[in-house]
Short mmCIF file of C-alpha atoms and ligand atoms in Angstrom, two decimals:
data_model
loop_
_atom_site.label_atom_id
_atom_site.label_comp_id
_atom_site.label_asym_id
_atom_site.label_seq_id
_atom_site.Cartn_x
_atom_site.Cartn_y
_atom_site.Cartn_z
CA MET A 1 8.39 24.77 27.48
CA GLN A 2 5.88 22.09 28.47
CA PRO A 3 5.78 18.63 26.83
CA PHE A 4 2.84 17.92 24.51
CA GLU A 5 -0.07 16.40 26.36
CA LYS A 6 -0.55 13.66 23.75
CA PRO A 7 2.30 11.99 21.87
CA ILE A 8 3.10 13.51 18.47
CA LEU A 9 4.13 10.64 16.23
CA VAL A 10 6.29 10.89 13.15
CA THR A 11 3.40 10.05 10.83
CA ARG A 12 -0.28 9.22 10.79
CA PRO A 13 -1.99 7.31 7.97
CA ILE A 14 -4.86 8.82 6.00
CA PHE A 15 -8.09 7.33 7.33
CA PRO A 16 -10.86 7.77 4.76
CA ASP A 17 -14.45 8.33 5.86
CA ILE A 18 -15.65 5.03 7.31
CA ASP A 19 -19.04 5.16 5.55
CA GLY A 20 -17.32 5.35 2.17
CA TYR A 21 -15.24 2.30 3.07
CA LYS A 22 -18.40 0.52 4.22
CA ASP A 23 -19.96 1.19 0.80
CA GLN A 24 -16.91 -0.40 -0.79
CA LEU A 25 -17.33 -3.39 1.54
CA HIS A 26 -20.99 -3.72 0.52
CA ASP A 27 -19.87 -3.99 -3.11
CA ILE A 28 -17.37 -6.69 -2.14
CA TRP A 29 -20.02 -8.61 -0.20
CA GLU A 30 -22.26 -8.40 -3.27
CA SER A 31 -19.57 -9.53 -5.68
CA LYS A 32 -18.42 -12.35 -3.35
CA TRP A 33 -14.93 -11.62 -4.68
CA LEU A 34 -12.10 -11.15 -2.15
CA SER A 35 -8.90 -11.55 -4.16
CA ASN A 36 -7.40 -12.65 -7.53
CA ASN A 37 -7.80 -9.58 -9.73
CA GLY A 38 -11.38 -8.76 -8.70
CA PRO A 39 -13.40 -5.67 -9.70
CA LYS A 40 -11.91 -3.36 -7.00
CA HIS A 41 -8.39 -4.42 -7.97
CA LYS A 42 -9.09 -3.69 -11.62
CA GLU A 43 -10.65 -0.31 -10.81
CA LEU A 44 -7.75 0.76 -8.57
CA GLU A 45 -5.13 -0.40 -11.05
CA SER A 46 -6.67 1.68 -13.80
CA LYS A 47 -7.16 4.73 -11.53
CA ILE A 48 -3.53 4.70 -10.33
CA LYS A 49 -2.33 4.14 -13.90
CA ASN A 50 -4.11 7.37 -14.91
CA TYR A 51 -3.16 9.25 -11.74
CA ILE A 52 0.59 8.84 -12.27
CA SER A 53 0.49 8.36 -16.07
CA ALA A 54 2.03 4.93 -15.65
CA PRO A 55 2.93 3.18 -18.91
CA ASN A 56 2.29 -0.26 -17.34
CA ILE A 57 1.33 -1.17 -13.79
CA SER A 58 0.86 -4.26 -11.62
CA LEU A 59 -0.52 -4.03 -8.08
CA PHE A 60 0.92 -6.10 -5.21
CA ASN A 61 0.12 -7.06 -1.62
CA ASN A 62 3.14 -5.06 -0.40
CA GLY A 63 6.11 -3.17 -1.76
CA THR A 64 8.70 -5.74 -0.70
CA VAL A 65 7.13 -8.59 -2.68
CA ALA A 66 6.73 -6.17 -5.59
CA LEU A 67 10.46 -5.34 -5.50
CA GLN A 68 11.33 -9.01 -5.18
CA THR A 69 9.21 -9.70 -8.24
CA ALA A 70 10.85 -6.85 -10.16
CA VAL A 71 14.25 -8.50 -9.62
CA GLN A 72 12.84 -11.88 -10.73
CA SER A 73 11.09 -10.42 -13.75
CA LEU A 74 14.38 -9.07 -15.15
CA ARG A 75 16.12 -12.40 -14.39
CA LEU A 76 18.87 -10.59 -12.48
CA GLN A 77 21.78 -12.61 -11.11
CA GLY A 78 25.31 -12.09 -9.81
CA GLU A 79 25.81 -8.64 -8.29
CA VAL A 80 23.55 -5.60 -8.08
CA ILE A 81 24.91 -2.17 -7.12
CA THR A 82 22.74 -0.47 -4.51
CA THR A 83 22.65 2.05 -1.67
CA PRO A 84 23.22 1.28 2.02
CA PHE A 85 21.06 4.29 2.99
CA SER A 86 17.58 2.80 2.83
CA PHE A 87 14.98 0.60 4.49
CA PRO A 88 16.00 -3.08 5.02
CA ALA A 89 13.73 -4.35 2.22
CA THR A 90 15.82 -2.72 -0.52
CA THR A 91 18.82 -5.00 0.06
CA HIS A 92 16.95 -8.00 1.48
CA VAL A 93 15.14 -8.59 -1.83
CA LEU A 94 18.53 -9.01 -3.51
CA ALA A 95 19.65 -11.50 -0.85
CA TRP A 96 16.34 -13.43 -1.20
CA ASN A 97 17.01 -13.65 -4.93
CA GLY A 98 20.51 -15.10 -4.36
CA ILE A 99 22.14 -11.88 -5.59
CA THR A 100 25.19 -10.26 -3.94
CA PRO A 101 24.42 -6.66 -3.00
CA VAL A 102 27.29 -4.28 -3.74
CA PHE A 103 27.01 -1.13 -1.65
CA CYS A 104 27.80 2.15 -3.35
CA ASP A 105 28.27 5.37 -1.38
CA ILE A 106 25.65 8.11 -1.57
CA HIS A 107 25.76 11.64 -2.95
CA PRO A 108 26.48 14.24 -0.24
CA GLU A 109 23.46 16.41 -1.13
CA THR A 110 20.76 14.09 -2.46
CA LEU A 111 21.68 11.13 -0.21
CA THR A 112 20.79 8.83 -3.14
CA ILE A 113 23.24 6.45 -4.83
CA ASP A 114 26.20 8.51 -6.11
CA PRO A 115 26.45 8.12 -9.89
CA GLU A 116 30.12 9.10 -9.77
CA LYS A 117 30.94 6.08 -7.64
CA ILE A 118 28.89 3.45 -9.48
CA GLU A 119 31.21 2.66 -12.38
CA SER A 120 34.21 1.68 -10.26
CA LEU A 121 32.01 -1.02 -8.65
CA ILE A 122 30.92 -2.67 -11.91
CA THR A 123 32.40 -6.14 -12.47
CA ALA A 124 31.74 -8.95 -14.95
CA ARG A 125 29.06 -10.20 -12.51
CA THR A 126 27.10 -6.93 -12.28
CA THR A 127 23.61 -7.14 -13.79
CA ALA A 128 21.80 -4.06 -12.46
CA ILE A 129 21.68 -0.88 -10.42
CA LEU A 130 19.06 -0.63 -7.67
CA GLY A 131 18.61 2.99 -6.58
CA VAL A 132 16.29 4.45 -3.95
CA HIS A 133 14.53 7.82 -4.29
CA VAL A 134 15.07 8.29 -0.59
CA TYR A 135 12.47 10.58 1.12
CA GLY A 136 11.15 11.22 -2.40
CA ILE A 137 14.46 12.86 -3.45
CA PRO A 138 15.00 11.54 -6.97
CA CYS A 139 18.14 9.58 -7.79
CA HIS A 140 20.40 11.10 -10.45
CA VAL A 141 18.21 9.34 -13.00
CA GLU A 142 19.78 10.65 -16.19
CA GLU A 143 23.37 9.84 -15.20
CA ILE A 144 22.26 6.41 -13.99
CA ASP A 145 20.48 5.73 -17.30
CA GLN A 146 23.67 6.64 -19.16
CA ILE A 147 25.86 4.39 -16.98
CA ALA A 148 23.40 1.52 -17.42
CA ALA A 149 23.34 1.99 -21.19
CA ARG A 150 27.16 2.08 -21.37
CA HIS A 151 27.50 -1.18 -19.43
CA GLY A 152 24.38 -3.05 -20.52
CA LEU A 153 22.85 -3.01 -17.02
CA ARG A 154 19.21 -2.93 -15.92
CA VAL A 155 17.91 -0.23 -13.58
CA ILE A 156 15.35 -0.73 -10.83
CA TYR A 157 14.18 2.08 -8.57
CA ASP A 158 12.82 1.62 -5.09
CA ALA A 159 10.32 4.48 -5.31
CA ALA A 160 8.61 3.60 -2.01
CA HIS A 161 8.76 7.28 -0.96
CA ALA A 162 8.20 8.85 -4.36
CA PHE A 163 4.54 8.33 -5.28
CA THR A 164 3.48 11.35 -7.45
CA THR A 165 7.05 12.70 -7.77
CA GLN A 166 7.95 14.16 -11.14
CA VAL A 167 11.44 14.76 -12.51
CA ASN A 168 11.89 17.19 -15.40
CA GLU A 169 8.05 17.24 -15.54
CA LYS A 170 8.01 13.50 -16.20
CA GLU A 171 6.54 10.97 -13.77
CA ILE A 172 9.41 9.42 -11.86
CA ALA A 173 8.54 5.86 -12.89
CA HIS A 174 9.34 6.72 -16.51
CA TYR A 175 13.01 6.44 -15.57
CA GLY A 176 14.78 3.10 -15.35
CA ASP A 177 13.32 -0.30 -16.24
CA ILE A 178 11.02 -0.81 -13.25
CA SER A 179 9.95 1.32 -10.27
CA MET A 180 8.40 0.01 -7.08
CA PHE A 181 5.91 2.01 -5.02
CA SER A 182 4.94 1.00 -1.48
CA PHE A 183 1.37 1.52 -0.33
CA HIS A 184 2.13 0.76 3.33
CA PRO A 185 0.01 2.83 5.80
CA THR A 186 3.02 5.07 6.54
CA LYS A 187 3.04 6.15 2.90
CA LEU A 188 1.19 9.20 1.55
CA PHE A 189 -1.01 6.97 -0.62
CA HIS A 190 -1.78 3.64 1.00
CA THR A 191 -3.95 0.55 0.70
CA GLY A 192 -3.50 -0.67 4.30
CA GLU A 193 -0.58 -2.75 3.02
CA GLY A 194 0.23 -2.85 -0.66
CA GLY A 195 2.51 -1.84 -3.47
CA ALA A 196 2.93 -1.62 -7.22
CA LEU A 197 5.42 -2.04 -10.02
CA VAL A 198 5.43 0.47 -12.85
CA TYR A 199 7.46 -0.31 -15.96
CA ASN A 200 8.04 1.00 -19.47
CA ASP A 201 8.32 -2.30 -21.34
CA SER A 202 4.82 -3.70 -21.84
CA THR A 203 6.26 -7.13 -22.70
CA LEU A 204 7.19 -7.48 -18.99
CA LYS A 205 3.53 -7.42 -17.98
CA GLU A 206 2.84 -11.08 -18.70
CA ARG A 207 5.86 -12.33 -16.76
CA ILE A 208 5.19 -10.02 -13.79
CA GLU A 209 1.55 -11.11 -13.62
CA TYR A 210 2.55 -14.81 -13.65
CA LEU A 211 5.28 -14.22 -11.07
CA LYS A 212 2.87 -12.57 -8.64
CA ASN A 213 0.36 -15.43 -8.96
CA PHE A 214 2.50 -18.54 -8.28
CA GLY A 215 3.40 -18.83 -12.00
CA ILE A 216 -0.10 -20.17 -12.72
CA LYS A 217 -0.94 -19.85 -16.42
CA ASN A 218 -4.20 -21.77 -16.46
CA GLU A 219 -5.87 -24.77 -14.82
CA ASP A 220 -3.39 -27.15 -16.42
CA GLU A 221 -0.11 -25.22 -16.41
CA VAL A 222 2.23 -23.64 -13.85
CA ILE A 223 5.04 -22.15 -15.86
CA LEU A 224 7.24 -20.26 -13.36
CA PRO A 225 8.33 -20.46 -9.72
CA GLY A 226 6.08 -17.54 -8.78
CA ILE A 227 5.03 -16.16 -5.43
CA ASN A 228 1.81 -14.80 -3.91
CA GLY A 229 2.02 -11.08 -4.55
CA LYS A 230 -1.66 -10.39 -5.14
CA MET A 231 -3.44 -7.36 -3.72
CA SER A 232 -6.79 -8.27 -2.16
CA GLU A 233 -10.15 -6.59 -2.78
CA LEU A 234 -10.11 -5.22 0.80
CA GLN A 235 -6.77 -3.51 0.15
CA ALA A 236 -7.91 -2.21 -3.25
CA ALA A 237 -11.12 -0.85 -1.68
CA MET A 238 -9.02 1.09 0.84
CA GLY A 239 -6.92 2.47 -2.02
CA LEU A 240 -10.03 3.60 -3.89
CA GLN A 241 -11.10 5.60 -0.84
CA VAL A 242 -7.64 7.03 -0.12
CA LEU A 243 -6.66 8.05 -3.67
CA PRO A 244 -9.08 11.01 -3.94
CA LEU A 245 -7.77 12.35 -0.60
CA ILE A 246 -4.09 12.60 -1.39
CA SER A 247 -4.01 15.93 -3.21
CA ASP A 248 -5.59 17.60 -0.12
CA GLU A 249 -3.21 15.75 2.16
CA LYS A 250 -0.27 16.91 0.04
CA ALA A 251 -1.47 20.53 0.20
CA LYS A 252 -1.67 20.34 4.01
CA ARG A 253 1.76 18.73 4.24
CA SER A 254 3.18 21.38 1.98
CA LYS A 255 2.03 24.09 4.45
CA ILE A 256 3.61 22.13 7.29
CA ARG A 257 6.85 21.91 5.29
CA SER A 258 6.82 25.72 4.88
CA VAL A 259 6.42 26.30 8.63
CA TYR A 260 9.23 23.87 9.46
CA THR A 261 11.44 25.47 6.80
CA THR A 262 10.72 29.00 8.00
CA TYR A 263 11.83 28.14 11.52
CA LEU A 264 14.61 25.63 10.90
CA GLY A 265 15.84 26.52 7.41
CA ASN A 266 18.25 29.23 8.57
CA ALA A 267 19.37 27.70 11.86
CA PRO A 268 23.15 27.19 11.84
CA GLY A 269 23.93 23.47 11.69
CA ILE A 270 20.51 22.45 10.34
CA THR A 271 19.91 21.64 6.68
CA VAL A 272 16.39 20.99 5.44
CA LEU A 273 16.41 18.17 2.86
CA GLY A 274 14.79 19.18 -0.42
CA VAL A 275 14.15 17.49 -3.75
CA GLY A 276 16.11 19.89 -6.01
CA ALA A 277 14.94 22.33 -8.68
CA ASN A 278 14.05 19.76 -11.37
CA ALA A 279 11.72 17.64 -9.21
CA SER A 280 8.38 17.90 -7.40
CA GLN A 281 7.74 16.92 -3.79
CA SER A 282 6.04 13.64 -2.92
CA GLU A 283 5.44 15.14 0.57
CA GLN A 284 6.29 11.78 2.10
CA TYR A 285 8.71 12.99 4.81
CA PHE A 286 10.11 16.13 6.32
CA CYS A 287 13.77 15.54 7.17
CA ILE A 288 16.63 17.63 8.46
CA ARG A 289 20.37 17.06 8.74
CA VAL A 290 22.05 18.11 11.92
CA ASP A 291 25.71 19.08 11.94
CA GLU A 292 26.63 18.76 15.61
CA ARG A 293 29.71 21.01 15.31
CA GLN A 294 27.61 23.96 14.17
CA PHE A 295 24.31 23.27 15.94
CA GLY A 296 25.95 22.42 19.26
CA LEU A 297 23.90 19.26 19.78
CA SER A 298 23.91 15.93 17.94
CA ARG A 299 21.03 14.44 15.96
CA ASP A 300 20.74 11.72 18.62
CA ALA A 301 20.58 14.27 21.41
CA ILE A 302 17.75 16.13 19.60
CA TYR A 303 15.92 12.84 19.04
CA HIS A 304 16.08 11.98 22.77
CA LYS A 305 15.22 15.52 23.91
CA LEU A 306 12.17 15.59 21.61
CA LYS A 307 10.95 12.39 23.26
CA GLU A 308 11.01 14.17 26.62
CA PHE A 309 8.57 16.65 25.05
CA ASN A 310 6.39 13.76 23.82
CA VAL A 311 7.53 14.21 20.20
CA TYR A 312 8.57 11.07 18.34
CA SER A 313 10.93 11.71 15.44
CA ARG A 314 12.71 8.94 13.46
CA LYS A 315 16.41 8.30 12.90
CA TYR A 316 15.68 7.26 9.37
CA PHE A 317 17.89 5.53 7.98
CA TYR A 318 19.95 4.35 10.87
CA PRO A 319 21.80 2.01 11.01
CA LEU A 320 23.04 1.72 7.44
CA ILE A 321 22.01 -1.56 5.79
CA SER A 322 25.73 -2.31 5.29
CA LYS A 323 26.01 -2.54 9.09
CA TYR A 324 23.42 -5.30 9.53
CA PRO A 325 25.27 -8.46 10.66
CA CYS A 326 24.02 -10.32 7.56
CA TYR A 327 25.91 -7.91 5.26
CA THR A 328 29.04 -6.81 7.18
CA ASN A 329 31.11 -9.59 5.60
CA LEU A 330 30.69 -8.06 2.12
CA PRO A 331 33.79 -6.19 0.93
CA SER A 332 31.59 -3.26 -0.21
CA ALA A 333 30.11 -2.92 3.31
CA SER A 334 33.37 -1.68 4.78
CA PRO A 335 32.69 1.74 6.41
CA ASP A 336 35.79 3.32 4.85
CA LYS A 337 34.23 2.73 1.41
CA LEU A 338 31.00 4.53 2.40
CA PRO A 339 32.21 7.78 3.99
CA VAL A 340 29.24 9.95 2.94
CA ALA A 341 26.66 7.40 4.11
CA GLU A 342 28.60 7.05 7.39
CA VAL A 343 28.04 10.73 8.13
CA ALA A 344 24.41 10.83 6.88
CA GLU A 345 23.28 7.97 9.13
CA LYS A 346 24.36 10.04 12.15
CA GLN A 347 22.82 13.32 10.96
CA VAL A 348 19.38 12.76 9.43
CA LEU A 349 16.22 13.14 11.48
CA CYS A 350 12.65 12.87 10.16
CA LEU A 351 10.23 15.11 12.04
CA PRO A 352 6.47 14.56 12.56
CA PHE A 353 4.76 15.08 9.21
CA TYR A 354 1.10 14.40 8.41
CA GLY A 355 -1.79 16.53 7.21
CA ASP A 356 -3.65 16.70 10.53
CA LEU A 357 -0.60 18.00 12.39
CA GLN A 358 -1.60 21.49 13.57
CA LEU A 359 0.57 24.36 12.34
CA ASP A 360 0.97 25.77 15.86
CA ASP A 361 2.19 22.35 17.00
CA VAL A 362 4.74 22.42 14.17
CA GLU A 363 5.89 25.85 15.41
CA ARG A 364 6.18 24.47 18.92
CA ILE A 365 8.27 21.49 17.73
CA CYS A 366 10.61 23.95 15.96
CA GLN A 367 10.84 26.14 19.06
CA ILE A 368 11.70 23.10 21.17
CA ILE A 369 14.49 22.14 18.74
CA LEU A 370 15.87 25.69 18.59
CA SER A 371 15.73 26.06 22.37
CA LEU A 372 18.01 23.05 22.77
CA ARG A 373 21.08 24.88 21.41
C1 LIG B 401 12.62 2.62 0.91
C2 LIG B 401 11.65 1.51 1.20
N1 LIG B 401 11.70 0.39 0.45
C3 LIG B 401 10.85 -0.63 0.66
C4 LIG B 401 9.90 -0.59 1.66
C5 LIG B 401 9.02 -1.76 1.88
O1 LIG B 401 7.72 -1.53 1.45
P1 LIG B 401 6.51 -2.37 2.08
O2 LIG B 401 6.41 -2.01 3.53
O3 LIG B 401 5.32 -1.93 1.29
O4 LIG B 401 6.82 -3.81 1.88
C6 LIG B 401 9.83 0.55 2.50
C7 LIG B 401 8.88 0.70 3.61
O5 LIG B 401 7.83 0.43 3.80
C8 LIG B 401 10.72 1.63 2.26
O6 LIG B 401 10.70 2.73 3.03
#
């Protein structure tokens, strides 16, 4: 088999029609308003609120600052129980807030924080659980809610991959205290860079809005040590153009998922990661797990071989956050306490996944993988 002529990357952002974006820019030039809750920001906030039936929403300049603000808004301290199987930002926001992350192992099937292992990690210093709906696979939200209620803990979800996901026919952000969505260009819905917090308790709105705007209350008063988390008009304008395109993009990605699953779903040693019967797909990633003993080749070997064919997959999430030098000194980071995550980091591979990926190219990628055995 010949390599692809042009590189096939793991993802490609939605680029809306440039003329539509230019129209948005004309409006901005007319309004002379570039940031600080301008008309585009207001319009996007209300459109997303409707789109995902969000009880309360605040837009941000990126998902990381949004998550940082979520932690601040709940006044969390001490220790927060979280997953090592995620993007660096998930744990870094705890460290930036002076909180000790406590790593909890992940569930062998969902790869999200394992509810059965959370309670043994709770101490007098624990204030919250920070779960990640990794690849859009929902955390065990009901069990986590029950644990939190039993121990008086708050629950934050990093829902960076889970925009539009529903669990038990409810929008995912209805679970827990606060959910963060990332609108980075690699995400299904994006604003160039951006993010949002969605939360059930409307009394949090005021504090979150102050926190994301330096704590400024009015011309005379600054009431909190806030940060700059504001989404600009240029970002909001991009979001307004991208939002109407995502249902089409999801439909295309869903077809791509079917082709991948048809070819790879029954291959010995390959497991296609799914969201489970009670949830809907965010269509953010297409990921497989490779069991080297059955497939005959390791995940890493497939990753390198695909590169030779000009196909760029991602070893997402490798290495585990608990292995970053800044966290290895934590008792909970010890590999023998995270056996399931230890295996997952060596097995998961995210394959190219974006609406414009041609179905015959998807078939070819599958054939390449299967031919490697
Ligand atoms: C799981 C997860 N959390 C947080 C983030 C950070 O979001 P942002 O890039 O919008 O700051 C990302 C990636 O972008 C992510 O994948």
